[in-house]
Amino acid sequence: MSGAEHGRWTLRGAHTEYTVTLPAHGRWLELHAWGPHGVGEGPSPVAYDGPVPFLTAGDAAPVEYATDADRPFTGADLVVETESGNRRVGFGFVEAAHDPDGGALAVTFADPVTGLRAVLRYAVPAGTDVVRRWVELTNTGTGPLRLVRAGSAGFCVPTPHGALLSHQWGQWAQEFQLDHVDLGHGAFTIGSSQGVPGHLHVPWLAVRDRAEPDGSTWGVSVAWTGSWEITAERDTGGLTRVRAGRRLADGPLELPAGAELTLPEVAGAYSTDGLDGLARVWHRYQRLLAGERLTPRPVLYNSWEATYFDVDADSQLALARIAADLGVETFVVDDGWFLGRVDDTTGLGDWTPDPAGFPDGFDAFIAEVRGLGLRFGLWVEPECVSPRSRLYAEHPDWVYAVEGRPLTPIRNQYLLDLGRPEVAEFVHGTIDGLLRRYDIGYLKWDFNRPRTEPGRAGGEKPVDLDGAHVANLHRIYERLRRDHPEVLIESCAGGGGRTDLAMAARADIFWPSDNTAPLDRLAIQHGFLHANAPHLLSSWVTDAPGIFDPRPRSLAFRFVLAMAGVLGIGADIRHWTPEQRAEAAGWIARYKEIREVVTHGEVHLVGGPDQARCAVQYTSPDRRTVVVLAWHTGRSDGPGLLPSRPVRLPLRGLDADGTYRHGDRRYSGAHLTAVGLPVGWTPTHDADLVVLHRA
Ligand code: DGJ
């Protein structure tokens, strides 16, 4: 410990260490170094003790968690007001508890004036390169406090040559668009004010130094299923500080005397191997979050695009019979199965199977599906209600509302105030009831509208609506998983509007987008896999040209694409020819052979959808099997003008001296790494699945 420090603590991950120090003044924690093992031995790359004319010391220091007293000008994580509107709450060090073996640190600060106490918590889960951070606030004073900003952490990244930021933007049907920003100076902000992570931005950011794009890469991700914000700001000295946490979109939060509030977790990740390496760090962490539920997911069929709202036993069973013949394992009935749900204007809230569609009873229908050897899955959207539903007629006060103001319908529906205990009981009871009543093994939980009205009907005092909604949503998921451990839950929000680390810990699968058209989907999955592990990637083969992207691709392309995660089919297979069905059955059988490697293997993202080479490599944990899924991204509807050499896919993580076999072909690891696996595209051959076995 240097003379200027009062404490220094290091958390070690699998390959990473994160060291913080307590300066002698004790007002805040500072980052010393964050990088590979050993990075802390030497002068800190982020420390600053030079002059700070026109600023304060905290504005330039690599502060871990800053109030506006610490960083009055360059951005605070926490801004607190007293009842009389005074700001500049400042902290002093109280105590630290460090468990280096358990990868945990808790450092407590307190403000002697207001009595606000903050415990900064750190945890590095064993075997990962992720540091989890969150803050517990307690108002130990006598007066109420108001949180004007309530971020969870600041992450400091050395970017001496400029910051290269990577983020994912989107919209409905175009989620997870990976993009990059070259940030010289100033700030870049992404977030959501929708009470849900949303389609517009993914709560995920990567930061690299402009001069080292393939080297050290730092990531930040917010584990919060409500409104959130990430801001990266690069200062004049080359430090990029990333603030992450909740966005208080509905206004300040009250913290009455004696109250406690735990701010959501944000996670930092580090890799020495660029964006591709960072993806693997997130994958490893999400696999840990999945725990014992990390098993290859069943191949599913979902009937949404085949029948839309026109759901009845006959059409569904016709689809289910064909699906079973193809080798599908789970049959999911999407929207349209319940009372009154003839289109998207009615029905939500009245979760009873429609007897008109299932005249012999829903039980009998499910029994028939089960009799085909299929697991049965059901779509629900329990947080929403249609204005023309019995539920809304009985409980109009259950929806979010601002007194005296009209409600804003989105997709013709309102949003239930899940923070209300009686609403949470209703939502839990509805789903729990369905799972107890029927033989259901898979749930697709949808959410098709953000929150517009920041108010509670009849509510007299301000409530943390976002916090209460998210807390109850998480609790319901946890209860359902505990009580129905055999049921897999897919999280969907009009596509990929609800994918964050907190959901990755509670849902088994994400539906990333309603857009399954081949080339659009390729870009969506490319972004998705940078932030999420393959076991979370639900993907369907749908009919071509499909409803979004008309660019044609073969059935093989669509299958290989859907095999990059959890394979599903969403096409109207009643109209598939015998040849198409035979081909589909073949792909499904091959997927079953590789899905263990897809689920547990180390992922390398080779090239991308905007390049000639585009593939995903999965290497089995024992390194003996390498699965490569590759796609032709260029034109495939006509012959090329010249005979050309095959595209080469450089593989990673192989043993240079090893021999890898694919059918009659043998390659050395050195060849596959340095020269690459050849894939030759023709107008009829636009995708490939190659399984290499180590000889
Ligand atoms: C939106 C989802 O993203 C779709 O997959 C489908 O489930 C529809 N909702 C049903 O309304």
XYZ file of C-alpha atoms and ligand atoms in Angstrom:
706
model
C 0.000 0.000 0.000
C 1.428 3.432 -0.906
C 1.625 6.237 1.637
C -1.232 8.071 -0.052
C -3.635 5.157 0.359
C -5.560 3.899 3.322
C -6.591 0.665 1.705
C -6.105 -1.477 -1.385
C -8.176 -4.491 -2.325
C -7.892 -6.845 -5.262
C -10.556 -9.145 -6.657
C -9.300 -11.909 -8.910
C -11.296 -13.636 -11.620
C -10.304 -16.517 -13.883
C -7.897 -14.357 -15.893
C -8.668 -10.886 -14.630
C -8.014 -8.728 -11.619
C -9.742 -5.617 -10.398
C -7.963 -3.479 -7.796
C -9.430 -0.524 -5.952
C -7.772 1.802 -3.488
C -8.973 4.124 -0.764
C -7.152 7.477 -0.946
C -5.939 9.015 2.320
C -8.822 11.511 2.360
C -11.268 8.579 2.508
C -13.989 10.306 0.493
C -14.235 7.763 -2.307
C -12.783 4.572 -3.745
C -10.564 4.746 -6.813
C -9.786 2.173 -9.456
C -6.119 1.242 -9.430
C -6.143 -1.190 -12.355
C -8.555 -3.519 -14.197
C -7.126 -6.030 -16.622
C -5.259 -9.355 -16.826
C -3.723 -11.029 -13.770
C -0.779 -8.956 -12.596
C -1.972 -5.699 -14.162
C -2.018 -4.051 -10.745
C 1.742 -4.473 -10.215
C 2.931 -1.077 -11.363
C 1.704 2.481 -11.469
C -2.002 2.817 -12.085
C -2.890 3.603 -15.718
C -5.898 5.610 -14.578
C -4.630 7.480 -11.474
C -4.482 11.240 -11.771
C -2.688 13.498 -9.323
C -1.833 16.441 -11.573
C -3.295 19.915 -11.388
C -7.052 20.277 -11.944
C -7.560 23.961 -12.762
C -11.225 24.904 -12.946
C -12.202 21.395 -11.806
C -11.996 19.427 -8.569
C -9.728 16.475 -7.820
C -12.682 14.072 -8.024
C -13.598 15.262 -11.516
C -10.314 13.866 -12.817
C -9.831 10.917 -10.449
C -10.901 7.350 -11.406
C -13.658 7.381 -8.780
C -15.542 4.116 -8.406
C -18.798 5.555 -7.196
C -19.107 9.322 -7.223
C -21.622 11.662 -5.687
C -22.030 15.164 -7.062
C -19.837 16.344 -4.201
C -17.021 14.151 -5.562
C -17.537 14.955 -9.252
C -19.509 18.181 -9.434
C -18.653 18.852 -13.092
C -17.784 15.654 -14.951
C -20.685 13.424 -14.022
C -21.798 11.793 -10.777
C -23.318 8.357 -10.237
C -25.408 9.445 -7.279
C -27.142 12.782 -6.767
C -29.123 13.198 -3.564
C -31.248 16.092 -2.334
C -32.392 16.867 1.168
C -35.947 17.954 1.898
C -34.939 21.578 1.473
C -33.359 20.849 -1.889
C -29.708 20.855 -0.802
C -27.390 18.693 -2.864
C -23.690 17.778 -2.662
C -24.050 14.850 -0.300
C -20.497 13.664 0.288
C -19.206 10.462 1.833
C -16.514 9.456 4.294
C -15.072 5.959 4.612
C -16.531 3.788 7.389
C -15.289 0.224 6.912
C -14.334 -2.443 4.400
C -14.901 -6.198 4.349
C -12.805 -8.145 1.891
C -13.065 -11.841 1.134
C -10.370 -12.392 -1.490
C -11.015 -16.139 -1.710
C -14.738 -15.654 -2.112
C -14.192 -12.840 -4.613
C -16.180 -10.322 -2.568
C -15.646 -6.811 -1.296
C -17.954 -4.433 0.554
C -16.855 -0.892 1.316
C -19.097 1.299 3.435
C -19.285 5.081 3.277
C -21.517 7.489 5.153
C -22.502 11.133 4.989
C -22.286 12.726 8.463
C -24.716 15.504 7.514
C -27.706 13.585 6.146
C -26.964 10.131 7.561
C -27.007 8.528 4.102
C -25.005 5.314 4.134
C -23.791 3.516 1.029
C -22.299 0.053 0.867
C -20.440 -0.462 -2.400
C -20.540 -4.171 -3.140
C -18.296 -6.108 -5.499
C -18.367 -9.778 -6.401
C -16.333 -11.735 -8.921
C -18.026 -15.104 -9.471
C -15.520 -17.957 -9.459
C -14.264 -18.951 -12.876
C -15.430 -15.753 -14.585
C -13.870 -12.476 -15.680
C -16.869 -10.492 -14.596
C -17.074 -8.079 -11.699
C -20.598 -7.584 -10.369
C -21.228 -4.268 -8.642
C -24.172 -2.818 -6.804
C -24.886 -0.319 -4.039
C -27.021 -0.557 -0.928
C -28.278 2.783 0.323
C -29.739 3.398 3.785
C -31.088 6.661 5.081
C -29.956 6.528 8.706
C -30.782 10.225 9.226
C -33.933 11.852 10.488
C -35.050 13.621 7.335
C -36.293 12.291 4.010
C -33.910 12.209 1.069
C -34.585 12.342 -2.629
C -32.468 10.487 -5.187
C -32.188 12.585 -8.307
C -29.730 10.229 -9.962
C -29.193 6.675 -8.798
C -26.541 4.970 -10.898
C -24.996 1.737 -9.696
C -21.340 2.132 -10.636
C -18.690 3.950 -12.574
C -16.157 1.920 -14.548
C -12.895 3.586 -15.506
C -11.095 2.515 -18.667
C -7.750 3.816 -19.898
C -8.182 5.026 -23.492
C -5.119 7.201 -24.098
C -5.573 7.264 -27.900
C -9.327 7.703 -27.992
C -12.185 5.439 -27.052
C -13.674 2.962 -29.483
C -17.140 2.184 -28.187
C -19.277 -0.705 -29.419
C -22.991 -0.804 -28.760
C -26.162 -2.326 -30.156
C -29.068 -0.254 -31.368
C -32.319 -1.328 -32.947
C -36.049 -1.157 -33.265
C -38.821 -3.714 -33.429
C -37.816 -6.383 -36.006
C -34.300 -4.971 -36.220
C -32.769 -5.562 -32.809
C -29.099 -6.076 -31.819
C -27.492 -4.004 -34.594
C -23.827 -3.919 -33.657
C -22.271 -0.503 -34.241
C -19.163 1.400 -33.239
C -18.444 4.968 -32.162
C -15.043 6.566 -32.223
C -15.200 8.840 -29.202
C -12.507 11.493 -29.049
C -13.924 13.641 -26.316
C -17.328 14.077 -24.797
C -20.085 11.686 -23.907
C -22.086 8.925 -25.529
C -25.318 7.776 -23.881
C -27.654 4.864 -24.506
C -30.629 3.830 -22.421
C -34.311 3.197 -22.107
C -37.122 5.227 -20.511
C -39.713 2.537 -21.301
C -39.799 0.601 -18.037
C -38.279 -2.310 -19.961
C -34.809 -2.632 -21.550
C -36.450 -2.005 -24.926
C -35.610 -2.472 -28.592
C -33.776 0.799 -29.112
C -30.554 -0.080 -27.293
C -29.151 -3.158 -25.599
C -27.930 -2.532 -22.023
C -24.426 -3.492 -23.109
C -21.367 -1.454 -24.059
C -17.787 -2.343 -24.964
C -14.850 0.019 -24.687
C -11.442 -0.298 -26.329
C -8.539 2.014 -26.864
C -8.604 3.280 -30.437
C -5.011 2.121 -30.982
C -5.633 -1.456 -29.748
C -8.926 -2.667 -31.223
C -7.981 -6.348 -31.035
C -6.497 -6.176 -27.557
C -7.825 -5.179 -24.149
C -11.582 -4.830 -24.227
C -13.786 -3.790 -21.344
C -17.516 -4.368 -21.197
C -20.340 -3.009 -19.082
C -23.815 -4.465 -18.875
C -26.811 -3.509 -16.743
C -28.731 -6.264 -14.959
C -32.012 -4.351 -14.745
C -35.262 -5.148 -16.486
C -36.593 -1.591 -16.297
C -35.401 1.827 -17.494
C -31.634 2.040 -17.645
C -28.776 4.187 -18.842
C -25.135 3.800 -19.790
C -22.986 6.872 -20.431
C -19.379 6.727 -21.544
C -17.468 9.960 -21.240
C -13.856 10.447 -22.247
C -12.026 13.235 -20.480
C -9.174 15.411 -21.703
C -6.672 13.138 -20.000
C -7.745 10.017 -21.922
C -9.795 8.333 -19.225
C -13.156 6.945 -20.289
C -15.547 6.643 -17.404
C -18.683 4.548 -17.928
C -21.614 5.286 -15.659
C -24.245 2.571 -15.558
C -27.461 1.828 -13.759
C -31.075 2.851 -13.546
C -32.505 5.802 -15.418
C -35.019 7.518 -13.164
C -37.366 8.156 -16.063
C -40.352 8.870 -13.805
C -38.539 11.437 -11.673
C -36.620 11.319 -8.390
C -36.963 8.492 -5.883
C -37.913 9.156 -2.283
C -35.771 7.644 0.441
C -37.562 8.368 3.726
C -35.724 8.280 7.056
C -34.906 4.683 7.919
C -35.501 3.410 4.370
C -33.151 1.158 2.434
C -32.770 0.811 -1.301
C -30.603 -1.634 -3.212
C -29.656 -0.297 -6.610
C -29.487 -2.789 -9.456
C -26.465 -4.778 -10.297
C -24.225 -3.774 -13.154
C -21.455 -5.987 -14.423
C -18.052 -5.229 -15.866
C -16.177 -7.692 -18.057
C -12.659 -7.779 -19.395
C -10.922 -9.682 -22.182
C -7.518 -9.413 -23.802
C -9.034 -10.588 -27.119
C -11.153 -7.804 -28.491
C -14.910 -7.939 -28.921
C -14.836 -11.634 -29.749
C -13.036 -12.423 -26.495
C -15.421 -10.205 -24.574
C -18.355 -12.167 -25.982
C -16.855 -15.340 -24.502
C -16.527 -13.651 -21.106
C -20.230 -12.792 -21.166
C -21.130 -16.286 -22.396
C -19.244 -17.921 -19.537
C -20.978 -15.671 -17.052
C -24.455 -16.312 -18.459
C -23.807 -20.035 -18.421
C -22.994 -19.680 -14.753
C -26.233 -17.747 -14.261
C -28.153 -20.579 -15.924
C -26.621 -23.033 -13.444
C -28.059 -26.524 -13.619
C -30.626 -25.348 -16.179
C -27.817 -25.069 -18.733
C -28.784 -28.053 -20.838
C -29.324 -28.299 -24.593
C -32.757 -26.874 -25.278
C -35.355 -28.948 -27.114
C -36.015 -28.301 -30.789
C -39.273 -26.404 -30.919
C -42.041 -25.582 -33.292
C -43.976 -22.324 -32.791
C -47.237 -21.846 -34.678
C -47.359 -18.005 -34.680
C -46.398 -17.401 -38.296
C -48.407 -20.383 -39.520
C -51.761 -19.513 -37.970
C -51.427 -16.109 -36.242
C -54.641 -15.523 -34.239
C -56.493 -18.252 -36.096
C -55.773 -20.900 -33.495
C -57.836 -24.039 -33.101
C -57.209 -27.653 -32.235
C -57.386 -28.893 -35.823
C -54.856 -26.482 -37.279
C -52.509 -26.887 -34.337
C -52.664 -30.669 -34.392
C -52.035 -30.722 -38.134
C -48.890 -28.721 -37.502
C -47.922 -30.759 -34.451
C -48.129 -34.062 -36.334
C -45.804 -32.841 -39.044
C -43.497 -31.236 -36.498
C -43.237 -34.508 -34.581
C -42.371 -36.357 -37.799
C -39.592 -33.866 -38.468
C -38.033 -34.530 -35.082
C -39.327 -31.461 -33.230
C -39.478 -31.931 -29.455
C -41.616 -29.036 -28.169
C -44.777 -27.668 -29.746
C -45.624 -24.092 -28.747
C -49.042 -22.570 -29.314
C -48.496 -18.839 -29.594
C -50.973 -15.975 -29.214
C -54.653 -16.615 -29.995
C -55.538 -19.662 -27.865
C -57.610 -17.881 -25.200
C -61.095 -16.493 -24.897
C -61.953 -13.714 -27.294
C -58.461 -13.432 -28.783
C -59.411 -13.141 -32.441
C -57.000 -10.280 -33.053
C -54.817 -7.963 -30.987
C -57.697 -5.824 -29.741
C -59.203 -8.251 -27.260
C -58.648 -11.043 -24.816
C -55.522 -10.140 -22.853
C -56.254 -10.668 -19.194
C -58.841 -13.443 -19.680
C -56.540 -16.421 -19.657
C -59.028 -19.202 -20.343
C -58.682 -21.469 -23.380
C -61.293 -20.625 -25.985
C -63.829 -23.503 -26.085
C -64.702 -22.555 -29.672
C -61.153 -23.385 -30.751
C -60.822 -26.415 -28.490
C -64.300 -27.993 -28.434
C -63.029 -31.237 -26.865
C -61.291 -29.291 -24.150
C -57.792 -27.900 -23.844
C -56.700 -30.924 -21.806
C -57.671 -33.283 -24.583
C -55.849 -31.117 -27.116
C -52.679 -31.032 -25.028
C -52.932 -34.776 -24.467
C -52.942 -35.271 -28.235
C -49.878 -33.098 -28.632
C -48.171 -34.953 -25.808
C -49.225 -38.228 -27.400
C -47.090 -37.293 -30.386
C -44.079 -37.347 -28.080
C -43.920 -33.546 -27.884
C -43.522 -31.273 -24.900
C -46.326 -28.688 -24.889
C -45.635 -24.941 -24.786
C -47.921 -21.960 -24.376
C -47.677 -18.219 -25.102
C -48.756 -15.733 -22.428
C -48.561 -11.996 -21.911
C -49.750 -11.706 -18.341
C -48.675 -8.128 -17.570
C -50.993 -6.690 -20.221
C -54.716 -6.260 -20.539
C -57.054 -5.520 -23.427
C -59.530 -2.684 -22.865
C -62.266 -5.076 -24.030
C -61.600 -7.813 -21.500
C -63.343 -9.053 -18.412
C -60.236 -8.345 -16.351
C -60.202 -4.681 -17.322
C -63.939 -4.354 -16.713
C -63.461 -5.765 -13.221
C -60.204 -3.986 -12.342
C -59.812 -0.774 -14.321
C -57.690 0.550 -11.453
C -55.027 -2.121 -12.005
C -53.445 -0.402 -15.005
C -50.839 2.350 -14.858
C -52.659 5.681 -15.034
C -52.166 9.370 -14.368
C -55.248 10.805 -12.758
C -57.288 12.959 -15.082
C -55.259 11.939 -18.137
C -56.278 9.537 -20.909
C -54.596 6.151 -21.108
C -52.248 5.523 -24.026
C -52.950 2.214 -25.729
C -50.042 0.576 -27.528
C -50.878 -2.468 -29.663
C -54.411 -1.843 -28.396
C -53.540 -2.804 -24.841
C -52.787 -1.356 -21.424
C -50.149 -2.314 -18.932
C -50.916 -3.729 -15.506
C -49.219 -2.084 -12.537
C -47.279 -5.157 -11.497
C -45.855 -3.327 -8.498
C -49.247 -3.575 -6.796
C -49.285 -6.698 -4.631
C -52.758 -7.761 -5.795
C -51.691 -7.470 -9.452
C -48.529 -9.457 -8.809
C -50.667 -12.123 -7.108
C -53.005 -12.170 -10.088
C -50.163 -12.520 -12.597
C -48.398 -15.188 -10.594
C -51.663 -16.981 -9.877
C -52.620 -16.939 -13.562
C -49.401 -18.516 -14.756
C -49.023 -20.832 -11.811
C -52.639 -21.891 -12.309
C -52.094 -22.667 -15.987
C -48.969 -24.670 -15.191
C -50.790 -26.651 -12.499
C -53.941 -27.145 -14.510
C -52.377 -28.188 -17.811
C -49.530 -30.383 -18.905
C -47.237 -27.520 -19.941
C -43.473 -27.813 -20.277
C -42.615 -24.535 -21.984
C -43.804 -20.971 -21.559
C -43.273 -18.057 -23.912
C -43.753 -14.919 -21.784
C -44.337 -11.939 -24.033
C -44.606 -8.202 -23.333
C -45.800 -6.016 -26.173
C -45.929 -2.507 -24.851
C -43.752 -0.197 -22.779
C -45.125 1.828 -19.901
C -46.449 5.236 -20.826
C -48.331 6.475 -17.754
C -46.018 7.019 -14.773
C -48.765 6.827 -12.189
C -50.768 4.497 -9.989
C -54.527 4.757 -10.065
C -55.711 6.138 -6.744
C -52.127 6.310 -5.529
C -51.565 9.214 -3.214
C -47.814 9.202 -2.664
C -44.969 8.789 -5.132
C -44.057 5.183 -5.729
C -40.994 3.708 -7.424
C -43.129 2.217 -10.198
C -40.213 0.933 -12.245
C -38.513 -0.620 -9.223
C -41.709 -2.247 -7.989
C -42.623 -3.644 -11.418
C -39.186 -5.125 -11.991
C -38.934 -6.543 -8.469
C -42.272 -8.331 -8.782
C -41.514 -9.552 -12.291
C -38.272 -11.082 -11.039
C -40.003 -12.580 -8.005
C -42.684 -14.189 -10.147
C -40.098 -15.714 -12.461
C -38.187 -17.023 -9.441
C -41.311 -18.528 -7.875
C -42.342 -20.177 -11.115
C -38.884 -21.643 -11.631
C -38.841 -22.928 -8.080
C -42.313 -24.461 -8.203
C -42.163 -25.717 -11.798
C -38.508 -26.493 -12.368
C -39.244 -28.619 -15.428
C -40.868 -25.728 -17.335
C -38.574 -23.777 -19.658
C -39.368 -20.071 -19.896
C -38.707 -17.985 -22.992
C -38.555 -14.234 -22.439
C -39.958 -12.181 -25.292
C -40.974 -8.542 -25.551
C -42.277 -8.041 -29.063
C -39.004 -9.718 -30.046
C -35.848 -8.753 -28.175
C -37.157 -5.952 -25.974
C -36.376 -7.648 -22.689
C -32.898 -9.090 -22.701
C -30.668 -8.056 -19.832
C -28.465 -9.905 -17.391
C -31.200 -10.041 -14.746
C -33.457 -11.842 -17.218
C -30.589 -14.084 -18.316
C -30.511 -15.258 -14.698
C -34.243 -16.004 -14.663
C -35.347 -16.971 -18.175
C -34.021 -19.971 -20.065
C -34.241 -18.533 -23.555
C -34.663 -15.135 -25.218
C -36.664 -14.457 -28.364
C -34.330 -11.903 -29.996
C -36.526 -10.616 -32.797
C -39.689 -11.212 -34.780
C -37.555 -10.859 -37.867
C -36.463 -14.307 -38.998
C -35.729 -13.372 -42.605
C -32.329 -14.865 -43.455
C -29.935 -11.960 -43.939
C -31.651 -9.646 -41.471
C -31.559 -12.439 -38.938
C -27.880 -13.036 -39.561
C -27.119 -9.443 -38.483
C -29.449 -9.713 -35.482
C -27.825 -12.923 -34.280
C -24.340 -11.540 -34.874
C -25.087 -8.687 -32.467
C -26.977 -10.920 -30.041
C -24.102 -13.392 -29.697
C -21.719 -10.564 -28.768
C -23.736 -10.026 -25.615
C -25.487 -13.354 -25.060
C -24.631 -17.035 -24.981
C -26.082 -19.436 -27.601
C -28.358 -21.235 -25.121
C -30.334 -17.975 -24.883
C -30.714 -17.544 -28.653
C -34.102 -18.766 -29.797
C -34.198 -18.962 -33.575
C -36.796 -20.211 -36.028
C -36.689 -21.383 -39.598
C -39.539 -19.532 -41.286
C -40.973 -19.449 -44.762
C -39.078 -17.683 -47.521
C -39.136 -14.944 -48.640
C -40.952 -14.195 -45.374
C -42.550 -11.054 -44.053
C -39.494 -8.855 -43.643
C -36.390 -9.351 -45.760
C -37.196 -10.575 -49.288
C -33.603 -11.517 -50.170
C -33.753 -15.243 -50.927
C -31.694 -17.841 -49.164
C -31.904 -21.619 -49.221
C -33.663 -23.759 -46.649
C -30.187 -24.941 -45.657
C -29.155 -21.350 -44.935
C -32.191 -20.829 -42.740
C -31.597 -24.073 -40.854
C -27.888 -23.475 -40.305
C -28.742 -19.973 -39.089
C -31.326 -21.201 -36.598
C -28.882 -23.865 -35.399
C -26.559 -21.126 -34.077
C -28.602 -21.142 -30.881
C -31.781 -22.995 -29.993
C -33.265 -24.431 -33.166
C -36.929 -23.840 -33.817
C -39.296 -23.874 -36.752
C -41.890 -21.179 -37.316
C -42.866 -21.910 -40.920
C -46.224 -23.192 -42.074
C -44.920 -26.719 -42.483
C -48.297 -27.925 -43.721
C -47.272 -26.494 -47.075
C -43.766 -27.900 -47.177
C -43.121 -30.451 -49.918
C -41.982 -33.974 -49.036
C -38.482 -32.947 -50.184
C -38.468 -29.927 -47.874
C -39.699 -32.030 -44.986
C -37.022 -34.632 -45.607
C -34.357 -31.951 -45.712
C -35.719 -30.388 -42.529
C -35.684 -33.735 -40.729
C -32.061 -34.145 -41.759
C -31.075 -30.750 -40.367
C -32.932 -31.376 -37.120
C -31.136 -34.692 -36.689
C -27.801 -32.987 -37.299
C -28.658 -30.235 -34.832
C -29.297 -32.849 -32.160
C -25.783 -34.149 -32.787
C -24.149 -30.734 -32.324
C -26.329 -28.955 -29.766
C -24.262 -30.120 -26.819
C -21.285 -28.290 -28.355
C -23.438 -25.266 -29.257
C -24.642 -25.069 -25.651
C -21.349 -25.589 -23.860
C -18.684 -24.806 -26.448
C -16.390 -21.843 -26.640
C -17.683 -19.433 -29.270
C -15.623 -17.560 -31.858
C -17.392 -15.096 -34.080
C -15.632 -15.233 -37.436
C -16.072 -12.183 -39.676
C -19.610 -10.892 -39.824
C -22.689 -10.309 -41.954
C -21.082 -7.346 -43.686
C -18.059 -9.397 -44.750
C -17.431 -12.202 -47.219
C -16.541 -14.484 -44.357
C -19.215 -15.023 -41.793
C -19.338 -17.941 -39.400
C -19.654 -18.986 -35.794
C -17.228 -21.544 -34.402
C -18.064 -23.620 -31.315
C -15.271 -25.639 -29.730
C -16.285 -28.363 -27.292
C -14.947 -28.062 -23.723
C -12.639 -31.068 -24.320
C -11.443 -29.311 -27.512
C -11.952 -32.461 -29.588
C -14.968 -31.286 -31.584
C -15.207 -28.047 -33.519
C -18.539 -27.067 -35.043
C -18.519 -24.359 -37.691
C -21.706 -22.779 -38.979
C -21.025 -20.606 -42.024
C -23.159 -18.421 -44.267
C -22.750 -16.837 -47.666
C -23.447 -13.135 -47.164
C -23.123 -12.010 -50.799
C -25.376 -12.491 -53.780
C -26.461 -16.064 -54.222
C -29.037 -15.708 -56.972
C -26.699 -15.947 -59.924
C -23.353 -17.452 -60.853
C -20.238 -15.393 -60.182
C -18.455 -13.880 -63.184
C -15.169 -15.585 -62.472
C -14.259 -18.829 -60.843
C -13.008 -17.689 -57.474
C -11.192 -19.221 -54.574
C -13.270 -20.423 -51.634
C -13.857 -18.161 -48.690
C -11.482 -19.018 -45.849
C -12.695 -18.980 -42.260
C -9.833 -18.529 -39.805
C -10.574 -20.687 -36.758
C -9.377 -19.946 -33.245
C -8.397 -21.791 -30.098
C -7.099 -24.893 -31.916
C -3.976 -26.863 -31.217
C -1.529 -25.832 -33.971
C 0.001 -29.330 -34.062
C -3.315 -31.123 -33.882
C -5.021 -32.784 -36.843
C -8.668 -32.050 -37.458
C -10.778 -34.304 -39.627
C -13.902 -33.494 -41.626
C -14.980 -36.511 -43.646
C -12.036 -37.415 -45.878
C -10.379 -34.075 -45.351
C -7.653 -33.523 -42.806
C -6.347 -30.156 -41.697
C -3.686 -29.160 -39.245
C -4.649 -26.739 -36.501
C -2.016 -24.386 -37.901
C -3.681 -24.474 -41.328
C -7.152 -23.827 -39.954
C -5.823 -20.964 -37.858
C -3.468 -19.296 -40.310
C -5.150 -20.091 -43.646
C -8.654 -20.952 -42.572
C -11.339 -23.521 -43.265
C -12.390 -23.316 -46.936
C -16.058 -22.900 -47.769
C -16.992 -22.607 -51.418
C -20.282 -20.888 -52.165
C -22.405 -21.457 -55.255
C -25.877 -20.206 -56.121
C -27.340 -23.347 -54.581
C -24.901 -23.801 -51.728
C -25.077 -20.764 -49.434
C -24.520 -22.194 -45.969
C -22.560 -24.962 -44.360
C -22.313 -26.946 -41.172
C -18.846 -28.417 -40.737
C -17.983 -30.629 -37.792
C -14.254 -31.136 -37.303
C -13.022 -33.952 -35.102
C -9.595 -33.868 -33.557
C -7.796 -36.992 -34.802
C -44.805 -10.621 -30.359
C -43.833 -11.758 -30.397
O -42.544 -11.277 -30.597
C -44.257 -12.741 -31.483
O -43.325 -13.771 -31.579
C -45.625 -13.264 -31.172
O -45.570 -14.018 -29.994
C -46.590 -12.122 -31.028
N -46.136 -11.141 -30.090
C -47.940 -12.624 -30.594
O -48.819 -11.616 -30.353
